[in-house]
């Protein structure tokens, strides 16, 4: 599958991404990934999730890191960013449409 088709498939799934069996599986992967990441880096000040999807990982991280300054996410699928922004209530969360290969300016730490 080409990158564009891959991103289009994520865009098409964005609305129900956190629901159903796959959503439950993803939530478990997020929890385990964060457990591991925080073992190695327990108190990061700024976090960037490239390929952030609906922002689930960053929302969970925001709850676990009350002292973090900024949690930013970038995703190539516009629908994912739309969902991430709609679900975010913590003001430290920022989401931007963009790609890993060409990161938007807001994700550079000097601009946070
Ligand atoms: C498994 S989801 C990530 C979920 C999110 N990291 C989380 O744990 O909540 C993978 C995401 O990567 C995005 N993606 C794929 N290729 C990308 C690229 N080149 N640049 C940015 N995002 C990309 C997809 O659109 C998709 O939303």
Tab-separated table of N, CA, C and O and ligand atoms in Angstrom:
chain	number	residue	atom	x	y	z
A	1	UNK	N	0.857	-1.194	0.000
A	1	UNK	CA	0.000	0.000	0.000
A	1	UNK	C	0.897	1.249	0.000
A	1	UNK	O	1.834	1.346	0.781
A	2	UNK	N	0.601	2.216	-0.893
A	2	UNK	CA	1.418	3.425	-0.945
A	2	UNK	C	1.130	4.277	0.281
A	2	UNK	O	0.117	4.095	0.957
A	3	UNK	N	2.016	5.243	0.556
A	3	UNK	CA	1.827	6.084	1.728
A	3	UNK	C	0.498	6.853	1.639
A	3	UNK	O	-0.237	6.959	2.611
A	4	UNK	N	0.175	7.372	0.450
A	4	UNK	CA	-1.068	8.134	0.313
A	4	UNK	C	-2.287	7.272	0.602
A	4	UNK	O	-3.234	7.710	1.249
A	5	UNK	N	-2.274	6.035	0.127
A	5	UNK	CA	-3.413	5.135	0.381
A	5	UNK	C	-3.484	4.786	1.864
A	5	UNK	O	-4.554	4.665	2.440
A	6	UNK	N	-2.323	4.612	2.493
A	6	UNK	CA	-2.257	4.307	3.919
A	6	UNK	C	-2.875	5.457	4.718
A	6	UNK	O	-3.731	5.244	5.587
A	7	UNK	N	-2.481	6.679	4.400
A	7	UNK	CA	-2.998	7.858	5.110
A	7	UNK	C	-4.496	8.018	4.839
A	7	UNK	O	-5.267	8.331	5.742
A	8	UNK	N	-4.908	7.770	3.594
A	8	UNK	CA	-6.342	7.861	3.259
A	8	UNK	C	-7.139	6.848	4.081
A	8	UNK	O	-8.240	7.153	4.571
A	9	UNK	N	-6.588	5.659	4.267
A	9	UNK	CA	-7.282	4.635	5.055
A	9	UNK	C	-7.439	5.088	6.506
A	9	UNK	O	-8.493	4.876	7.124
A	10	UNK	N	-6.409	5.738	7.058
A	10	UNK	CA	-6.524	6.263	8.431
A	10	UNK	C	-7.552	7.393	8.473
A	10	UNK	O	-8.339	7.497	9.412
A	11	UNK	N	-7.520	8.244	7.457
A	11	UNK	CA	-8.508	9.343	7.394
A	11	UNK	C	-9.926	8.760	7.419
A	11	UNK	O	-10.781	9.225	8.177
A	12	UNK	N	-10.159	7.728	6.604
A	12	UNK	CA	-11.496	7.133	6.502
A	12	UNK	C	-11.950	6.498	7.820
A	12	UNK	O	-13.145	6.418	8.093
A	13	UNK	N	-10.991	6.058	8.632
A	13	UNK	CA	-11.326	5.396	9.902
A	13	UNK	C	-11.359	6.357	11.082
A	13	UNK	O	-11.653	5.951	12.216
A	14	UNK	N	-11.058	7.621	10.840
A	14	UNK	CA	-10.814	8.548	11.954
A	14	UNK	C	-12.023	8.727	12.885
A	14	UNK	O	-11.855	8.795	14.104
A	15	UNK	N	-13.215	8.762	12.333
A	15	UNK	CA	-14.399	9.040	13.155
A	15	UNK	C	-14.626	7.968	14.232
A	15	UNK	O	-14.908	8.274	15.377
A	16	UNK	N	-14.484	6.709	13.862
A	16	UNK	CA	-14.731	5.631	14.831
A	16	UNK	C	-13.460	4.969	15.317
A	16	UNK	O	-13.500	3.848	15.835
A	17	UNK	N	-12.327	5.667	15.199
A	17	UNK	CA	-11.028	5.041	15.468
A	17	UNK	C	-10.894	4.491	16.891
A	17	UNK	O	-10.230	3.490	17.117
A	18	UNK	N	-11.527	5.159	17.856
A	18	UNK	CA	-11.362	4.744	19.257
A	18	UNK	C	-12.485	3.816	19.721
A	18	UNK	O	-12.599	3.536	20.910
A	19	UNK	N	-13.311	3.339	18.796
A	19	UNK	CA	-14.452	2.504	19.189
A	19	UNK	C	-14.250	1.054	18.735
A	19	UNK	O	-13.383	0.770	17.905
A	20	UNK	N	-15.069	0.175	19.299
A	20	UNK	CA	-15.080	-1.226	18.872
A	20	UNK	C	-13.860	-2.000	19.336
A	20	UNK	O	-13.064	-1.533	20.155
A	21	UNK	N	-13.720	-3.195	18.799
A	21	UNK	CA	-12.634	-4.089	19.194
A	21	UNK	C	-11.264	-3.475	18.911
A	21	UNK	O	-10.356	-3.507	19.739
A	22	UNK	N	-11.140	-2.867	17.717
A	22	UNK	CA	-9.839	-2.279	17.364
A	22	UNK	C	-9.516	-1.091	18.258
A	22	UNK	O	-8.367	-0.864	18.622
A	23	UNK	N	-10.545	-0.334	18.612
A	23	UNK	CA	-10.338	0.797	19.508
A	23	UNK	C	-9.870	0.341	20.879
A	23	UNK	O	-8.987	0.950	21.490
A	24	UNK	N	-10.457	-0.752	21.377
A	24	UNK	CA	-10.072	-1.306	22.673
A	24	UNK	C	-8.625	-1.805	22.628
A	24	UNK	O	-7.837	-1.548	23.545
A	25	UNK	N	-8.291	-2.483	21.534
A	25	UNK	CA	-6.923	-2.976	21.371
A	25	UNK	C	-5.940	-1.808	21.337
A	25	UNK	O	-4.888	-1.836	21.981
A	26	UNK	N	-6.311	-0.764	20.611
A	26	UNK	CA	-5.441	0.408	20.521
A	26	UNK	C	-5.245	1.055	21.883
A	26	UNK	O	-4.139	1.462	22.247
A	27	UNK	N	-6.327	1.121	22.686
A	27	UNK	CA	-6.227	1.726	24.019
A	27	UNK	C	-5.233	0.936	24.886
A	27	UNK	O	-4.452	1.522	25.644
A	28	UNK	N	-5.256	-0.391	24.752
A	28	UNK	CA	-4.325	-1.214	25.539
A	28	UNK	C	-2.888	-0.990	25.080
A	28	UNK	O	-1.969	-0.920	25.891
A	29	UNK	N	-2.707	-0.847	23.769
A	29	UNK	CA	-1.359	-0.594	23.234
A	29	UNK	C	-0.853	0.763	23.720
A	29	UNK	O	0.317	0.908	24.103
A	30	UNK	N	-1.738	1.748	23.748
A	30	UNK	CA	-1.359	3.081	24.227
A	30	UNK	C	-0.890	3.003	25.681
A	30	UNK	O	0.170	3.531	26.036
A	31	UNK	N	-1.663	2.322	26.528
A	31	UNK	CA	-1.315	2.229	27.952
A	31	UNK	C	0.036	1.555	28.134
A	31	UNK	O	0.899	2.050	28.873
A	32	UNK	N	0.244	0.452	27.433
A	32	UNK	CA	1.522	-0.268	27.579
A	32	UNK	C	2.691	0.535	27.022
A	32	UNK	O	3.791	0.532	27.585
A	33	UNK	N	2.457	1.222	25.913
A	33	UNK	CA	3.524	2.040	25.328
A	33	UNK	C	3.926	3.153	26.289
A	33	UNK	O	5.111	3.452	26.460
A	34	UNK	N	2.923	3.771	26.927
A	34	UNK	CA	3.225	4.854	27.866
A	34	UNK	C	3.936	4.324	29.111
A	34	UNK	O	4.855	4.974	29.615
A	35	UNK	N	3.523	3.166	29.596
A	35	UNK	CA	4.208	2.568	30.755
A	35	UNK	C	5.697	2.418	30.451
A	35	UNK	O	6.555	2.788	31.261
A	36	UNK	N	5.997	1.892	29.281
A	36	UNK	CA	7.393	1.674	28.891
A	36	UNK	C	8.134	2.992	28.691
A	36	UNK	O	9.248	3.172	29.180
A	37	UNK	N	7.500	3.932	27.973
A	37	UNK	CA	8.155	5.205	27.673
A	37	UNK	C	8.470	5.969	28.959
A	37	UNK	O	9.560	6.546	29.108
A	38	UNK	N	7.524	5.953	29.915
A	38	UNK	CA	7.721	6.725	31.150
A	38	UNK	C	8.729	6.056	32.087
A	38	UNK	O	9.293	6.714	32.959
A	39	UNK	N	8.971	4.760	31.885
A	39	UNK	CA	10.037	4.102	32.647
A	39	UNK	C	11.385	4.700	32.257
A	39	UNK	O	12.260	4.920	33.093
A	40	UNK	N	11.537	4.978	30.971
A	40	UNK	CA	12.812	5.483	30.455
A	40	UNK	C	12.936	6.988	30.596
A	40	UNK	O	14.032	7.520	30.724
A	41	UNK	N	11.818	7.682	30.534
A	41	UNK	CA	11.832	9.144	30.606
A	41	UNK	C	10.617	9.567	31.451
A	41	UNK	O	9.561	9.882	30.900
A	42	UNK	N	10.761	9.570	32.791
A	42	UNK	CA	9.595	9.711	33.670
A	42	UNK	C	8.939	11.088	33.674
A	42	UNK	O	7.738	11.188	33.909
A	43	UNK	N	9.705	12.157	33.434
A	43	UNK	CA	9.098	13.491	33.546
A	43	UNK	C	9.481	14.387	32.371
A	43	UNK	O	10.114	15.433	32.559
A	44	UNK	N	9.101	14.027	31.163
A	44	UNK	CA	9.414	14.892	30.022
A	44	UNK	C	8.652	16.218	30.128
A	44	UNK	O	7.530	16.257	30.638
A	45	UNK	N	9.286	17.288	29.650
A	45	UNK	CA	8.652	18.604	29.681
A	45	UNK	C	7.797	18.818	28.435
A	45	UNK	O	6.751	19.458	28.475
A	46	UNK	N	8.275	18.278	27.295
A	46	UNK	CA	7.579	18.442	26.016
A	46	UNK	C	7.582	17.114	25.282
A	46	UNK	O	8.600	16.424	25.248
A	47	UNK	N	6.449	16.785	24.694
A	47	UNK	CA	6.329	15.514	23.981
A	47	UNK	C	5.742	15.776	22.600
A	47	UNK	O	4.792	16.550	22.460
A	48	UNK	N	6.321	15.135	21.597
A	48	UNK	CA	5.798	15.211	20.235
A	48	UNK	C	5.461	13.799	19.763
A	48	UNK	O	6.319	12.916	19.792
A	49	UNK	N	4.211	13.579	19.362
A	49	UNK	CA	3.786	12.295	18.800
A	49	UNK	C	3.605	12.485	17.297
A	49	UNK	O	2.668	13.147	16.853
A	50	UNK	N	4.519	11.930	16.522
A	50	UNK	CA	4.440	12.037	15.055
A	50	UNK	C	3.635	10.830	14.559
A	50	UNK	O	4.064	9.692	14.720
A	51	UNK	N	2.473	11.128	13.975
A	51	UNK	CA	1.510	10.072	13.646
A	51	UNK	C	0.597	9.902	14.851
A	51	UNK	O	0.386	8.805	15.355
A	52	UNK	N	0.056	11.024	15.327
A	52	UNK	CA	-0.682	11.055	16.608
A	52	UNK	C	-2.086	10.497	16.517
A	52	UNK	O	-2.749	10.306	17.552
A	53	UNK	N	-2.593	10.258	15.310
A	53	UNK	CA	-3.961	9.758	15.180
A	53	UNK	C	-4.954	10.700	15.836
A	53	UNK	O	-4.887	11.916	15.671
A	54	UNK	N	-5.873	10.128	16.614
A	54	UNK	CA	-6.901	10.925	17.295
A	54	UNK	C	-6.387	11.554	18.588
A	54	UNK	O	-7.170	12.145	19.329
A	55	UNK	N	-5.102	11.392	18.878
A	55	UNK	CA	-4.511	12.038	20.051
A	55	UNK	C	-4.696	11.281	21.347
A	55	UNK	O	-4.440	11.820	22.428
A	56	UNK	N	-5.101	10.014	21.248
A	56	UNK	CA	-5.380	9.241	22.465
A	56	UNK	C	-4.152	9.135	23.365
A	56	UNK	O	-4.234	9.317	24.581
A	57	UNK	N	-3.004	8.837	22.759
A	57	UNK	CA	-1.779	8.685	23.544
A	57	UNK	C	-1.431	9.991	24.255
A	57	UNK	O	-1.095	10.002	25.445
A	58	UNK	N	-1.551	11.109	23.555
A	58	UNK	CA	-1.203	12.400	24.168
A	58	UNK	C	-2.206	12.797	25.248
A	58	UNK	O	-1.833	13.401	26.259
A	59	UNK	N	-3.493	12.469	25.047
A	59	UNK	CA	-4.484	12.780	26.094
A	59	UNK	C	-4.180	11.979	27.360
A	59	UNK	O	-4.227	12.515	28.472
A	60	UNK	N	-3.866	10.693	27.198
A	60	UNK	CA	-3.512	9.867	28.359
A	60	UNK	C	-2.249	10.407	29.027
A	60	UNK	O	-2.152	10.471	30.251
A	61	UNK	N	-1.297	10.801	28.199
A	61	UNK	CA	-0.037	11.327	28.725
A	61	UNK	C	-0.275	12.627	29.497
A	61	UNK	O	0.344	12.860	30.540
A	62	UNK	N	-1.158	13.463	29.016
A	62	UNK	CA	-1.457	14.724	29.705
A	62	UNK	C	-1.960	14.449	31.127
A	62	UNK	O	-1.615	15.168	32.064
A	63	UNK	N	-2.746	13.388	31.297
A	63	UNK	CA	-3.244	13.047	32.637
A	63	UNK	C	-2.126	12.527	33.521
A	63	UNK	O	-2.116	12.760	34.721
A	64	UNK	N	-1.178	11.838	32.898
A	64	UNK	CA	-0.101	11.238	33.686
A	64	UNK	C	1.060	12.192	33.916
A	64	UNK	O	1.943	11.910	34.717
A	65	UNK	N	1.076	13.310	33.195
A	65	UNK	CA	2.177	14.273	33.317
A	65	UNK	C	1.636	15.671	33.624
A	65	UNK	O	1.668	16.568	32.767
A	66	UNK	N	1.165	15.899	34.844
A	66	UNK	CA	0.588	17.211	35.157
A	66	UNK	C	1.609	18.344	35.054
A	66	UNK	O	1.223	19.500	34.878
A	67	UNK	N	2.903	18.018	35.123
A	67	UNK	CA	3.920	19.072	35.076
A	67	UNK	C	4.464	19.347	33.686
A	67	UNK	O	5.272	20.272	33.507
A	68	UNK	N	4.055	18.604	32.691
A	68	UNK	CA	4.581	18.806	31.332
A	68	UNK	C	4.060	20.119	30.754
A	68	UNK	O	2.932	20.531	31.028
A	69	UNK	N	4.905	20.778	29.951
A	69	UNK	CA	4.530	22.085	29.409
A	69	UNK	C	3.689	21.964	28.141
A	69	UNK	O	2.748	22.725	27.941
A	70	UNK	N	4.038	21.016	27.277
A	70	UNK	CA	3.348	20.943	25.986
A	70	UNK	C	3.357	19.522	25.446
A	70	UNK	O	4.365	18.817	25.519
A	71	UNK	N	2.219	19.118	24.896
A	71	UNK	CA	2.088	17.792	24.290
A	71	UNK	C	1.531	18.028	22.892
A	71	UNK	O	0.379	18.433	22.744
A	72	UNK	N	2.379	17.812	21.888
A	72	UNK	CA	2.001	18.158	20.520
A	72	UNK	C	1.896	16.911	19.653
A	72	UNK	O	2.636	15.941	19.826
A	73	UNK	N	0.969	16.967	18.712
A	73	UNK	CA	0.785	15.844	17.797
A	73	UNK	C	0.680	16.315	16.360
A	73	UNK	O	0.134	17.379	16.082
A	74	UNK	N	1.222	15.502	15.471
A	74	UNK	CA	1.158	15.765	14.031
A	74	UNK	C	0.638	14.511	13.361
A	74	UNK	O	1.024	13.399	13.745
A	75	UNK	N	-0.247	14.684	12.393
A	75	UNK	CA	-0.703	13.521	11.638
A	75	UNK	C	-0.974	13.919	10.194
A	75	UNK	O	-1.420	15.035	9.917
A	76	UNK	N	-0.700	12.987	9.308
A	76	UNK	CA	-0.883	13.244	7.875
A	76	UNK	C	-2.342	13.150	7.455
A	76	UNK	O	-2.710	13.651	6.388
A	77	UNK	N	-3.176	12.514	8.271
A	77	UNK	CA	-4.597	12.348	7.931
A	77	UNK	C	-5.410	13.487	8.553
A	77	UNK	O	-5.491	13.603	9.782
A	78	UNK	N	-6.026	14.306	7.712
A	78	UNK	CA	-6.772	15.471	8.203
A	78	UNK	C	-7.887	15.067	9.170
A	78	UNK	O	-8.132	15.756	10.168
A	79	UNK	N	-8.553	13.947	8.898
A	79	UNK	CA	-9.630	13.499	9.773
A	79	UNK	C	-9.136	13.170	11.172
A	79	UNK	O	-9.850	13.386	12.166
A	80	UNK	N	-7.950	12.622	11.270
A	80	UNK	CA	-7.371	12.303	12.581
A	80	UNK	C	-7.138	13.589	13.383
A	80	UNK	O	-7.444	13.656	14.578
A	81	UNK	N	-6.619	14.614	12.735
A	81	UNK	CA	-6.364	15.885	13.431
A	81	UNK	C	-7.686	16.528	13.856
A	81	UNK	O	-7.806	17.062	14.960
A	82	UNK	N	-8.684	16.425	13.003
A	82	UNK	CA	-10.012	16.965	13.345
A	82	UNK	C	-10.538	16.286	14.617
A	82	UNK	O	-11.026	16.954	15.537
A	83	UNK	N	-10.430	14.961	14.672
A	83	UNK	CA	-10.880	14.214	15.851
A	83	UNK	C	-10.029	14.551	17.075
A	83	UNK	O	-10.556	14.708	18.180
A	84	UNK	N	-8.721	14.647	16.883
A	84	UNK	CA	-7.814	14.939	18.007
A	84	UNK	C	-8.166	16.291	18.624
A	84	UNK	O	-8.240	16.421	19.855
A	85	UNK	N	-8.419	17.275	17.786
A	85	UNK	CA	-8.765	18.612	18.310
A	85	UNK	C	-10.116	18.582	19.013
A	85	UNK	O	-10.305	19.212	20.056
A	86	UNK	N	-11.067	17.836	18.452
A	86	UNK	CA	-12.412	17.779	19.041
A	86	UNK	C	-12.396	17.086	20.406
A	86	UNK	O	-13.176	17.436	21.295
A	87	UNK	N	-11.500	16.128	20.594
A	87	UNK	CA	-11.470	15.349	21.835
A	87	UNK	C	-10.595	15.989	22.906
A	87	UNK	O	-10.640	15.584	24.068
A	88	UNK	N	-9.778	16.958	22.531
A	88	UNK	CA	-8.808	17.531	23.478
A	88	UNK	C	-9.436	18.629	24.327
A	88	UNK	O	-10.082	19.528	23.798
A	89	UNK	N	-9.239	18.543	25.650
A	89	UNK	CA	-9.726	19.617	26.517
A	89	UNK	C	-8.587	20.271	27.297
A	89	UNK	O	-8.738	21.374	27.801
A	90	UNK	N	-7.455	19.605	27.380
A	90	UNK	CA	-6.308	20.160	28.100
A	90	UNK	C	-5.610	21.194	27.209
A	90	UNK	O	-5.246	20.876	26.067
A	91	UNK	N	-5.413	22.421	27.681
A	91	UNK	CA	-4.822	23.468	26.839
A	91	UNK	C	-3.369	23.204	26.432
A	91	UNK	O	-2.858	23.858	25.526
A	92	UNK	N	-2.724	22.244	27.081
A	92	UNK	CA	-1.339	21.931	26.715
A	92	UNK	C	-1.272	21.053	25.457
A	92	UNK	O	-0.200	20.851	24.895
A	93	UNK	N	-2.416	20.530	25.032
A	93	UNK	CA	-2.458	19.670	23.840
A	93	UNK	C	-2.558	20.520	22.581
A	93	UNK	O	-3.399	21.419	22.500
A	94	UNK	N	-1.702	20.227	21.597
A	94	UNK	CA	-1.741	20.948	20.318
A	94	UNK	C	-1.646	19.932	19.189
A	94	UNK	O	-0.835	19.011	19.248
A	95	UNK	N	-2.466	20.127	18.179
A	95	UNK	CA	-2.471	19.176	17.062
A	95	UNK	C	-2.370	19.931	15.742
A	95	UNK	O	-3.028	20.955	15.555
A	96	UNK	N	-1.557	19.379	14.851
A	96	UNK	CA	-1.343	20.037	13.555
A	96	UNK	C	-1.308	18.989	12.444
A	96	UNK	O	-0.726	17.911	12.602
A	97	UNK	N	-1.947	19.343	11.324
A	97	UNK	CA	-1.901	18.489	10.148
A	97	UNK	C	-0.525	18.620	9.504
A	97	UNK	O	-0.047	19.732	9.271
A	98	UNK	N	0.130	17.497	9.235
A	98	UNK	CA	1.456	17.536	8.611
A	98	UNK	C	2.017	16.135	8.507
A	98	UNK	O	1.387	15.168	8.943
A	99	UNK	N	3.193	16.043	7.945
A	99	UNK	CA	3.798	14.720	7.780
A	99	UNK	C	5.121	14.626	8.533
A	99	UNK	O	5.754	15.642	8.847
A	100	UNK	N	5.511	13.385	8.785
A	100	UNK	CA	6.783	13.135	9.451
A	100	UNK	C	7.940	13.665	8.614
A	100	UNK	O	8.957	14.127	9.151
A	101	UNK	N	7.753	13.617	7.306
A	101	UNK	CA	8.830	14.026	6.394
A	101	UNK	C	8.960	15.544	6.307
A	101	UNK	O	10.006	16.056	5.887
A	102	UNK	N	7.897	16.253	6.674
A	102	UNK	CA	7.906	17.715	6.599
A	102	UNK	C	7.082	18.251	7.777
A	102	UNK	O	5.911	18.611	7.624
A	103	UNK	N	7.724	18.303	8.939
A	103	UNK	CA	6.999	18.663	10.156
A	103	UNK	C	6.594	20.131	10.149
A	103	UNK	O	7.383	20.988	9.755
A	104	UNK	N	5.375	20.434	10.594
A	104	UNK	CA	4.957	21.841	10.670
A	104	UNK	C	5.744	22.596	11.734
A	104	UNK	O	6.246	21.997	12.686
A	105	UNK	N	5.821	23.891	11.582
A	105	UNK	CA	6.657	24.726	12.450
A	105	UNK	C	6.312	24.564	13.927
A	105	UNK	O	7.205	24.505	14.766
A	106	UNK	N	5.025	24.447	14.257
A	106	UNK	CA	4.672	24.439	15.689
A	106	UNK	C	5.271	23.267	16.447
A	106	UNK	O	5.351	23.290	17.663
A	107	UNK	N	5.684	22.224	15.735
A	107	UNK	CA	6.228	21.060	16.427
A	107	UNK	C	7.707	21.213	16.742
A	107	UNK	O	8.283	20.357	17.391
A	108	UNK	N	8.326	22.304	16.308
A	108	UNK	CA	9.740	22.516	16.664
A	108	UNK	C	9.786	23.107	18.071
A	108	UNK	O	9.151	24.131	18.339
A	109	UNK	N	10.519	22.479	18.989
A	109	UNK	CA	10.510	22.907	20.387
A	109	UNK	C	10.746	24.404	20.581
A	109	UNK	O	10.192	24.995	21.496
A	110	UNK	N	11.507	25.068	19.724
A	110	UNK	CA	11.790	26.490	19.913
A	110	UNK	C	10.525	27.339	19.786
A	110	UNK	O	10.494	28.488	20.221
A	111	UNK	N	9.464	26.793	19.184
A	111	UNK	CA	8.234	27.572	19.003
A	111	UNK	C	7.183	27.263	20.064
A	111	UNK	O	6.104	27.845	20.033
A	112	UNK	N	7.457	26.329	20.983
A	112	UNK	CA	6.454	25.944	21.976
A	112	UNK	C	6.363	26.989	23.083
A	112	UNK	O	7.332	27.539	23.497
B	1	LIG	C1	-1.595	3.769	14.738
B	1	LIG	S1	-2.011	5.446	14.355
B	1	LIG	C2	-1.230	6.332	15.678
B	1	LIG	C3	-1.995	6.499	16.941
B	1	LIG	C4	-1.405	7.417	18.001
B	1	LIG	N1	0.042	7.538	17.926
B	1	LIG	C5	-1.807	6.932	19.371
B	1	LIG	O1	-1.091	6.092	19.912
B	1	LIG	O2	-2.864	7.333	19.890
B	1	LIG	C6	-0.808	5.848	13.070
B	1	LIG	C7	-1.000	7.239	12.478
B	1	LIG	O3	0.134	7.587	11.672
B	1	LIG	C8	-0.316	8.457	10.661
B	1	LIG	N2	0.708	8.540	9.583
B	1	LIG	C9	1.035	7.599	8.658
B	1	LIG	N3	2.049	8.038	7.871
B	1	LIG	C10	2.369	9.291	8.326
B	1	LIG	C11	3.346	10.270	7.934
B	1	LIG	N4	4.196	10.040	6.911
B	1	LIG	N5	3.414	11.436	8.634
B	1	LIG	C12	2.552	11.676	9.663
B	1	LIG	N6	1.605	10.788	10.070
B	1	LIG	C13	1.518	9.608	9.422
B	1	LIG	C14	-1.644	7.863	10.221
B	1	LIG	O4	-2.468	8.819	9.585
B	1	LIG	C15	-2.211	7.371	11.559
B	1	LIG	O5	-3.138	8.277	12.106
